[in-house]
Coordinates of C-alpha atoms and ligand atoms in Angstrom, one line a residue:
Chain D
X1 CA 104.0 111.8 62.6
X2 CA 101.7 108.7 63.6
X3 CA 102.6 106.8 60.5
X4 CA 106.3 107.4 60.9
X5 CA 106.3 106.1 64.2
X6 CA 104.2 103.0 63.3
X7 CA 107.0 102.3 60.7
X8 CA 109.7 102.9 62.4
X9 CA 108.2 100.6 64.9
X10 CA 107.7 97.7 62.2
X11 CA 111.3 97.9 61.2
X12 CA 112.2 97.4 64.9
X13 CA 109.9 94.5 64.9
X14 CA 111.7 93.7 61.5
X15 CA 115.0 94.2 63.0
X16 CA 114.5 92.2 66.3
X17 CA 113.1 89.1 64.9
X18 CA 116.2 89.1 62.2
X19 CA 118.6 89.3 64.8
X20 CA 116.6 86.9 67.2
X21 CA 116.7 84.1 64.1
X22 CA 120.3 84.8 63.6
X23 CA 121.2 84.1 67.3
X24 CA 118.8 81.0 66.7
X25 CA 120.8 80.0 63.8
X26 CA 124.4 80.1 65.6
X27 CA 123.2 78.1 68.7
X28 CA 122.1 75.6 66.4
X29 CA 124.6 72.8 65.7
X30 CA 126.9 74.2 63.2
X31 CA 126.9 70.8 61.3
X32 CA 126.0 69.6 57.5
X33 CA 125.2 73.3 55.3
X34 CA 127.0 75.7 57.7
X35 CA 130.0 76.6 58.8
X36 CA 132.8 74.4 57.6
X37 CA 134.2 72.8 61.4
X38 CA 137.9 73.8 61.7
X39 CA 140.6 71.8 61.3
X40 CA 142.2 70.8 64.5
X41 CA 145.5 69.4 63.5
X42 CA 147.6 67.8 66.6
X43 CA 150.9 69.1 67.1
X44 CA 153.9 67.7 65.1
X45 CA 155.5 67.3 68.4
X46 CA 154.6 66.3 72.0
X47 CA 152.4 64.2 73.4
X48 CA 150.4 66.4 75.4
X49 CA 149.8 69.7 75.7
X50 CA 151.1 72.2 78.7
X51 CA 147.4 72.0 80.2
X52 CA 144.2 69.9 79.3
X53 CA 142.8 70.4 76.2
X54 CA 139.8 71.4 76.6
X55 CA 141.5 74.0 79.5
X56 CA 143.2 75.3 76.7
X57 CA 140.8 75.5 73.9
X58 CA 138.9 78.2 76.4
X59 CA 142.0 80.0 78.3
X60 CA 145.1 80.3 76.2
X61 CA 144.5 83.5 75.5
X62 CA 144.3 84.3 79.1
X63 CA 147.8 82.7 79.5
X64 CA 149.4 83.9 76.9
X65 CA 148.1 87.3 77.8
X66 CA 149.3 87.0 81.0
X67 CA 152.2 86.0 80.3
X68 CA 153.0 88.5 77.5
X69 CA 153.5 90.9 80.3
X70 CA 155.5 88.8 82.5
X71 CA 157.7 88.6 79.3
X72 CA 158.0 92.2 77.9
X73 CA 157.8 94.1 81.3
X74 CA 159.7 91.8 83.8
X75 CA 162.2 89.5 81.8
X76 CA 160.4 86.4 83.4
X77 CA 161.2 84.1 80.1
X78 CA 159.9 80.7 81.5
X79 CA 158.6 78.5 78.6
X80 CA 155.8 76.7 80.1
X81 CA 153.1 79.3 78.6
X82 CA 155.0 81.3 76.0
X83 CA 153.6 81.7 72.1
X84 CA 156.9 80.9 70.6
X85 CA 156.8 77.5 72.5
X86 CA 152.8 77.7 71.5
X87 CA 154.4 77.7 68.0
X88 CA 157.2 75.4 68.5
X89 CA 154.6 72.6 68.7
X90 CA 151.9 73.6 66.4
X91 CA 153.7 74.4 63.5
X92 CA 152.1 72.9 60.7
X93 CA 154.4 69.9 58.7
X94 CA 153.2 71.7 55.5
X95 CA 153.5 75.3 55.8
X96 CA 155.5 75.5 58.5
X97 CA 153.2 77.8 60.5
X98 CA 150.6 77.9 62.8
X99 CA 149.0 80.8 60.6
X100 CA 150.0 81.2 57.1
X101 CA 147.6 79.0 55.6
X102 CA 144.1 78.3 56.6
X103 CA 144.0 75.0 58.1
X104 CA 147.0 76.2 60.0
X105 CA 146.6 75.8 63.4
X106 CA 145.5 79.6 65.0
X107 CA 143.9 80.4 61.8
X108 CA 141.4 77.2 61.8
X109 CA 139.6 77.5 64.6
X110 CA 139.9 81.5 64.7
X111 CA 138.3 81.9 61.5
X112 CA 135.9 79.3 62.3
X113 CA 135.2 81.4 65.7
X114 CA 135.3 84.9 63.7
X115 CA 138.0 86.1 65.6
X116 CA 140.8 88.2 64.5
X117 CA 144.4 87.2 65.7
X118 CA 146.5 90.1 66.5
X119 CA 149.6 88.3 67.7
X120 CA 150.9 87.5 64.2
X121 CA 151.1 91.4 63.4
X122 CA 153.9 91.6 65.1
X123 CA 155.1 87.6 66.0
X124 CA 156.5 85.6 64.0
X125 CA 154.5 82.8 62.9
X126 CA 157.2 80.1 62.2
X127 CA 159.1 78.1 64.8
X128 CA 163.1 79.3 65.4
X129 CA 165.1 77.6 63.0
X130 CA 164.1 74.4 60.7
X131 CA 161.3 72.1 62.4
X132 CA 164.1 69.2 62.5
X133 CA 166.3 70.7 65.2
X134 CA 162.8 71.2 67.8
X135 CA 164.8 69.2 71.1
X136 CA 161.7 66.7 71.1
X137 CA 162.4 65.8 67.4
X138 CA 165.9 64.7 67.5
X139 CA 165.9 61.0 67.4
X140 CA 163.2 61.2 64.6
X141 CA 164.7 64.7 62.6
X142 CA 166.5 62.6 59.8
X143 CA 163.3 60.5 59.2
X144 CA 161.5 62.9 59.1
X145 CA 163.5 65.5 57.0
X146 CA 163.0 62.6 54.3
X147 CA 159.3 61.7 55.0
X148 CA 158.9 65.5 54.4
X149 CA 160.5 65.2 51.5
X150 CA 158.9 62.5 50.0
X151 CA 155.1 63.7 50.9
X152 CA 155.7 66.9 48.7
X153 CA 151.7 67.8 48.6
X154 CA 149.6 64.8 49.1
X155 CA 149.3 64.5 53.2
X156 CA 146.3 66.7 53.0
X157 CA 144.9 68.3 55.6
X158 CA 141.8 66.1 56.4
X159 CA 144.2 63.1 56.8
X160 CA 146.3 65.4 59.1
X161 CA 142.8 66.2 60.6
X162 CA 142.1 62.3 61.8
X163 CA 144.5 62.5 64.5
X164 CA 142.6 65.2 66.0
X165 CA 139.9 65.6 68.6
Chain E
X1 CA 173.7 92.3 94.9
X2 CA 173.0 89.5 96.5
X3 CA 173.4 87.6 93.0
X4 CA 177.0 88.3 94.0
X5 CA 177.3 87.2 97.3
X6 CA 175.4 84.0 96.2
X7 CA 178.5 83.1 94.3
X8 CA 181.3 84.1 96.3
X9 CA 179.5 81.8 99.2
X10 CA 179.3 78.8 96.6
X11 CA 183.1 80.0 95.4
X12 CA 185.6 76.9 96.7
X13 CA 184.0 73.4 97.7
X14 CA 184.8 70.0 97.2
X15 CA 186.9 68.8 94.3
X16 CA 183.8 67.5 92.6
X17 CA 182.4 71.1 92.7
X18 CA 185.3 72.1 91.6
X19 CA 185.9 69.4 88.5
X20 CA 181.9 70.3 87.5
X21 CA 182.8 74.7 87.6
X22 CA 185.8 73.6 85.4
X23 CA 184.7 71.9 83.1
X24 CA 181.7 74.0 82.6
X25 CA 183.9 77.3 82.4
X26 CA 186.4 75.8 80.4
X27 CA 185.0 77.0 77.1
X28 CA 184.4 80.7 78.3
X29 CA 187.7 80.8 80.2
X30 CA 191.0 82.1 79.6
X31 CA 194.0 80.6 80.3
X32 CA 196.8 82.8 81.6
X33 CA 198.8 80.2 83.2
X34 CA 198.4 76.7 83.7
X35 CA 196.0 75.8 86.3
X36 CA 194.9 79.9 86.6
X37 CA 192.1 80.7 84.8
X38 CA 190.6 84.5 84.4
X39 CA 187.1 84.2 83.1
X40 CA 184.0 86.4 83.4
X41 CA 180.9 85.6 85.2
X42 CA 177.9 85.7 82.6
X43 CA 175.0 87.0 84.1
X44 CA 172.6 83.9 83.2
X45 CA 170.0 84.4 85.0
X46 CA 166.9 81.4 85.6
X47 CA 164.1 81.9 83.2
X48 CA 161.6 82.6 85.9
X49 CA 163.7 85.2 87.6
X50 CA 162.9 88.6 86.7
X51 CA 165.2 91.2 85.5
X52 CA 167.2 92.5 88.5
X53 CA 168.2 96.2 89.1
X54 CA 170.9 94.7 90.8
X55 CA 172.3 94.9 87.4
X56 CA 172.5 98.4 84.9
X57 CA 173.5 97.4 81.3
X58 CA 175.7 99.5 79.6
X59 CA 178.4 99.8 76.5
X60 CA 181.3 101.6 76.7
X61 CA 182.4 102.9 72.9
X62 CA 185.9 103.4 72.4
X63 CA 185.6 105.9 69.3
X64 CA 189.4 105.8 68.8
X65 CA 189.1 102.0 67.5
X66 CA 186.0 102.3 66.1
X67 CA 187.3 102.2 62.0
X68 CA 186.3 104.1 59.0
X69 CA 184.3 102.7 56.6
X70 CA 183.4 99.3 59.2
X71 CA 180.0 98.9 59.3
X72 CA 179.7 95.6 61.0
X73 CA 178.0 96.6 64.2
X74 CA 175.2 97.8 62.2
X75 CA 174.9 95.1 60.2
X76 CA 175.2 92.2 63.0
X77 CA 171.9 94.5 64.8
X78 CA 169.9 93.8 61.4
X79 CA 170.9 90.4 60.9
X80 CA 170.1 89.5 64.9
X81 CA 166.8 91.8 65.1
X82 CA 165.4 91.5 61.7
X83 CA 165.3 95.3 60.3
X84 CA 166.0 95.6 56.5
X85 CA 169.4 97.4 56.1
X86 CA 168.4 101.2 55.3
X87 CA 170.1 100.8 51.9
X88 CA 168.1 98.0 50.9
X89 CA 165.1 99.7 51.8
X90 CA 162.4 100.8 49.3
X91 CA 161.5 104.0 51.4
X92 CA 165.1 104.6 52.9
X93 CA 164.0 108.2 54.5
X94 CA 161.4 106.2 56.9
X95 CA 163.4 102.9 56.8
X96 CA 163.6 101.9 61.1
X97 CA 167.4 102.0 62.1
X98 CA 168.3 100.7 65.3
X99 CA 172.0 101.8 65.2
X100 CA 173.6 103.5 62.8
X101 CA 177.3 104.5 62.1
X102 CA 178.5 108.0 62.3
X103 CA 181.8 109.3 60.4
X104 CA 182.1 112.7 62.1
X105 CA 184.6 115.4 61.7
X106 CA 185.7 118.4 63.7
X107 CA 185.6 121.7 61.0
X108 CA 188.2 123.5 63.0
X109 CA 190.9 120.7 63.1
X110 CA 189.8 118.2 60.5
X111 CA 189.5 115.4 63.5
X112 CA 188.0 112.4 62.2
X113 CA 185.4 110.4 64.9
X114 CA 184.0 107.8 64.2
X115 CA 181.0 106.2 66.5
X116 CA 178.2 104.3 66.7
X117 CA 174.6 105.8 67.7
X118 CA 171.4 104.3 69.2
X119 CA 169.1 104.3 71.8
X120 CA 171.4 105.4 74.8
X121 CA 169.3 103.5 77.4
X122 CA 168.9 106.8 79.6
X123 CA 168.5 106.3 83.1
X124 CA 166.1 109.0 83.1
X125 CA 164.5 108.3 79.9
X126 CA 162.4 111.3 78.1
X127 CA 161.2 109.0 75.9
X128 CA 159.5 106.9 79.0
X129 CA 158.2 110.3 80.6
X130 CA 156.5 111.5 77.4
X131 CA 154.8 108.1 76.6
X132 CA 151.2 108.8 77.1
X133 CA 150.1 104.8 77.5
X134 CA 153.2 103.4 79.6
X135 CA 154.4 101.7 76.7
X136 CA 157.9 102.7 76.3
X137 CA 159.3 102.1 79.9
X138 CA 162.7 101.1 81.5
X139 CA 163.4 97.7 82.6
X140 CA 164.8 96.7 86.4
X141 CA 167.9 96.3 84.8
X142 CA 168.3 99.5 82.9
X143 CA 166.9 98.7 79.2
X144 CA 164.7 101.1 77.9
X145 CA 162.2 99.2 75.6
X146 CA 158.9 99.4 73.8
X147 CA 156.1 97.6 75.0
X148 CA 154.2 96.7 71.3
X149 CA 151.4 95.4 73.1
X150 CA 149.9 99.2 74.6
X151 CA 152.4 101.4 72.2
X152 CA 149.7 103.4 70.2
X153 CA 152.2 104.6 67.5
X154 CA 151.7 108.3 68.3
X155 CA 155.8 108.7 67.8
X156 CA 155.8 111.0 71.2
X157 CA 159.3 109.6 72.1
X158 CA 160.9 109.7 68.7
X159 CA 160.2 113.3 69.3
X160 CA 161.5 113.7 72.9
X161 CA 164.5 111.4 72.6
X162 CA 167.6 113.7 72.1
X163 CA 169.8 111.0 70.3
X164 CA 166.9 110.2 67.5
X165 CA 167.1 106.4 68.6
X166 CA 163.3 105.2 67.6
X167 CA 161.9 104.7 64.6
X168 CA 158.2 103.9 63.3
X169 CA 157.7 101.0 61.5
X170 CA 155.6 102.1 58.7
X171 CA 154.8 99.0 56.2
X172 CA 153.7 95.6 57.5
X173 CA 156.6 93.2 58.0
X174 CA 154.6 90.2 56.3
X175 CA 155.8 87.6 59.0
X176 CA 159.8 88.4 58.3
X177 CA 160.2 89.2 61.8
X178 CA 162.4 86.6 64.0
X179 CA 160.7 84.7 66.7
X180 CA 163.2 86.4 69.0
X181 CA 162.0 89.8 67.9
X182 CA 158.5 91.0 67.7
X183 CA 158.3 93.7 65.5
X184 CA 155.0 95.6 63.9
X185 CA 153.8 98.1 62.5
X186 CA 152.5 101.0 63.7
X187 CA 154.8 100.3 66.6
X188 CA 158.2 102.6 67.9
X189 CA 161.2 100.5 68.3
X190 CA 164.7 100.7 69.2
X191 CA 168.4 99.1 70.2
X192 CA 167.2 96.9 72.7
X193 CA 170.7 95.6 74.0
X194 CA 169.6 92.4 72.6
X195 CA 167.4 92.0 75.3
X196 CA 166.8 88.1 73.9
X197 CA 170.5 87.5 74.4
X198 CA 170.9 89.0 77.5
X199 CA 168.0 86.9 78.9
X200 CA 169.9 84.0 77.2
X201 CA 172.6 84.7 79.2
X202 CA 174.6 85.4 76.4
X203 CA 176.0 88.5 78.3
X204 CA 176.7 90.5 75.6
X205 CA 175.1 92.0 72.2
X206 CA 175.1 91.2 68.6
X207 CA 177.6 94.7 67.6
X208 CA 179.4 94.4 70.0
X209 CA 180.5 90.4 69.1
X210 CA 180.2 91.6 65.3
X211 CA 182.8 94.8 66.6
X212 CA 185.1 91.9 68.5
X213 CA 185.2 89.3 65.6
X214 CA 185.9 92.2 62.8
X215 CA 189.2 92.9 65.8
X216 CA 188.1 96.5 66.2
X217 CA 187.0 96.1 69.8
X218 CA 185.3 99.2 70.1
X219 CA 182.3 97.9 72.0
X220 CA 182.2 96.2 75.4
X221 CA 179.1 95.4 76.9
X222 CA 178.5 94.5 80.6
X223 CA 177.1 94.9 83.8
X224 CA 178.2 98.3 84.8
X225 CA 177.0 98.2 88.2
X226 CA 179.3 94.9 88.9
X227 CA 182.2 96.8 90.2
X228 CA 184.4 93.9 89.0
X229 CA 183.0 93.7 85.4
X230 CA 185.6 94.4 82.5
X231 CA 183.2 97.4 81.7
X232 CA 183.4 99.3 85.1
X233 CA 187.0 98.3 84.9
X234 CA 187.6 100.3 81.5
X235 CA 185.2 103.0 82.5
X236 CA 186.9 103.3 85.8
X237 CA 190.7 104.0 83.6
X238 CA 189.0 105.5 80.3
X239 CA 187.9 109.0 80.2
X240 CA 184.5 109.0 78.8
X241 CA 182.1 111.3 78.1
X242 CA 178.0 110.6 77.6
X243 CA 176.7 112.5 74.6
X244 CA 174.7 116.0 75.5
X245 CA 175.7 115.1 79.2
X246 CA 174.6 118.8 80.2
X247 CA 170.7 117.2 79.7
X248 CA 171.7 114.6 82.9
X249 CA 170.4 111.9 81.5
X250 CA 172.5 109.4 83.0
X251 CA 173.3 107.5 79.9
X252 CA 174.0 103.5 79.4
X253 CA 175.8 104.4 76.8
X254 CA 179.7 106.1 77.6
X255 CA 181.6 106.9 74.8
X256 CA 185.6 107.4 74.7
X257 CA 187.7 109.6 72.3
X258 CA 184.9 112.0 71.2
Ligands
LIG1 S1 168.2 107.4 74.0 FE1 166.2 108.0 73.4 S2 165.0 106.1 73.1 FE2 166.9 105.6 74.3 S3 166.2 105.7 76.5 FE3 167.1 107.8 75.9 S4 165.4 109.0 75.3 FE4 164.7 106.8 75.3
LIG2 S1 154.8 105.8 70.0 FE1 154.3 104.2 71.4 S2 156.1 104.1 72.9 FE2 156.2 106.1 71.7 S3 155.2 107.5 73.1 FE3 153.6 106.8 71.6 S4 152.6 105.0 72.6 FE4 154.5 105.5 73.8

């Protein structure tokens, strides 16, 4: 009984100081051999985003939930903090989504963060319509129809990256 | 209500006014003489207004136009809400149907109906009593929808709703869905009354434009609590009936001829 006890007390030890390097590990910097950083690509269109950045990066979930239920249970359709709009924006040029690929938008910094999106279960991921016809493109849409166009592959991600942060 | 009285106090000002209501009714208008216009009021309502029960939704099916063999009321509900048309569905039997078309006929006289069926926007909705997590609910203006954010999938109301409106969607959707539409699996859905379009102000539904275009005009959608909307008009000369009316239901959905 005594030398069961004095194991299972070793494993605890065991299982403590694993979990207490782990949490070590993730505080530190997540820089050169770990985690790849996400990439943060700024929206095709807009200048600025509905709230600060950095407001953002911590609450849109809080928004959006919030305003999920304005949506769905009152009608209240304003734009200001609504996915699609969310979507309208951050689109990816390449893909066309903010969550089909995995430098797309959602997905980068979720997968980075380990965090599972539900939203895309059910939303659509792409914007209504083709990119080109977004309000805040149309002086630019036919230049950059072709510009699309011509870039068929090469405007890689990390070159879409620079713009960020 | 006071929607209503809103306008009638804004009704004749100064020619500018006027000029500006012209112009921007001109397109929706109908002329029946010149300088008399008869057009209908579409319920646009602001984006941060919420739905008002000032309003109650409803359709009013005239089963005596509705045409053999026309299936475009169904089709214009896939095409606007993104369900796969049962027939091209891989698992048909289980394949969600929002509306479908029924070709009905009377074994006594040989009576042909024809009508369309979906969710019948109860007033008092079995499907919303049954729902164990609040998901499936009745909006202020009448529309009985799915909330996909709490529904659990438990199919509860597909089993309580008399007119077998819901479905389940059973197989992921793969990002096909509209950006309109939410749909998922492992969530109930049903006829919304194009709840995007209405909240668009469009004023009226995908089957019953599709109905209108194809010249049938069996379906007219409105505002049946406007006592001067076309549908309270029609519903006011039309006998109708709602469908097992003896469950008192209070249906947003009347049909005529059946
Ligand atoms: S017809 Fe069925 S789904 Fe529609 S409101 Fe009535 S009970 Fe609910
Ligand atoms: S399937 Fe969803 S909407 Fe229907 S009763 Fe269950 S939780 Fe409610």
């Amino acid at each position: 009984m005594a030398g069961k006890i004095k194991s299972l007390l070793a494993l605890g030890a065991v299982v403590l100081t694993t979990a207490a390097l782990a949490w070590a590990g993730a505080d530190a910097p997540a820089q050169a051999n770990g985690a790849p950083k996400p990439v943060i690509t700024k929206a095709v269109k807009g200048e600025q985003c509905v709230e600060d950045t950095d407001f953002m990066r911590r609450n849109h979930m809080k928004l959006l939930n919030h305003q999920r239920d304005k949506t769905v249970i009152e009608g209240v359709r304003t734009k200001k903090h609504s996915l699609k709009e969310c979507i309208e924006c951050h689109a990816s040029e390449k893909t066309g989504s903010v969550a089909a690929a995995k430098d797309d938008f959602c997905v980068s910094c979720h997968s980075y963060a380990a965090v599972k999106i539900d939203c895309f279960e059910c939303h659509s991921t792409k914007p209504q319509g083709p990119m080109s016809m977004h309000p805040l493109n149309a002086e630019t849409a036919h230049y950059k129809h072709k510009l699309a166009a011509r870039t068929t592959s090469e405007a890689s991600a990390e070159e879409m990256a620079g713009v960020a942060q | 209500m006071s929607e209503l009285n809103s306008m009638s106090n804004q009704a004749p000002e100064s020619p500018e006014r006027r000029r500006f209501v012209g112009a921007a009714t001109a397109a929706a208008g109908l002329a029946i003489a010149p300088g008399v216009m008869l057009y209908q009021v579409a319920h646009g309502r602001p984006d941060d207004q919420p739905a008002s029960s000032a309003v109650r939704w409803g359709m009013l099916v005239d089963s005596t136009k509705c045409a053999t063999g026309c299936n475009d009321c169904v089709s214009a509900c896939s095409t606007e809400n993104g369900w796969t048309p049962v027939a091209e569905s891989e698992h048909p039997r289980q394949a969600p149907q929002w509306i479908r078309k029924l070709e009905l006929e009377d074994p006594l006289t040989q009576r042909e109906t024809n009508l369309p069926m979906m969710c019948q926007h109860c007033a008092e909705p079995p499907c919303v009593d049954v729902c164990p997590t609040g998901a499936s609910f009745k909006r202020a203006d009448g529309i009985v929808l799915v909330n996909r954010h709490t529904c659990i999938g438990c199919r509860y109301c597909m089993m309580a709703c008399p007119y077998k409106a819901r479905s389940l969607v059973h197989e992921p959707l793969n990002d096909t869905q509209k950006p309109d539409v939410p749909r998922g699996m492992g969530c109930v859905e049903a006829c919304t009354f194009c709840v995007q379009k209405v909240d668009r102000g469009d004023g009226n539904t995908a089957c019953a434009e599709a109905c209108t275009a194809a010249g049938h005009n069996a379906l007219l959608f409105g505002d049946m609590n406007d006592p001067e909307s076309e549908i309270s008009r029609r519903l006011r000369e039309l006998p109708t009936k709602q469908v097992r009316a003896d469950l008192n239901l209070n249906l947003g959905v009347r049909y005529h001829g059946i």
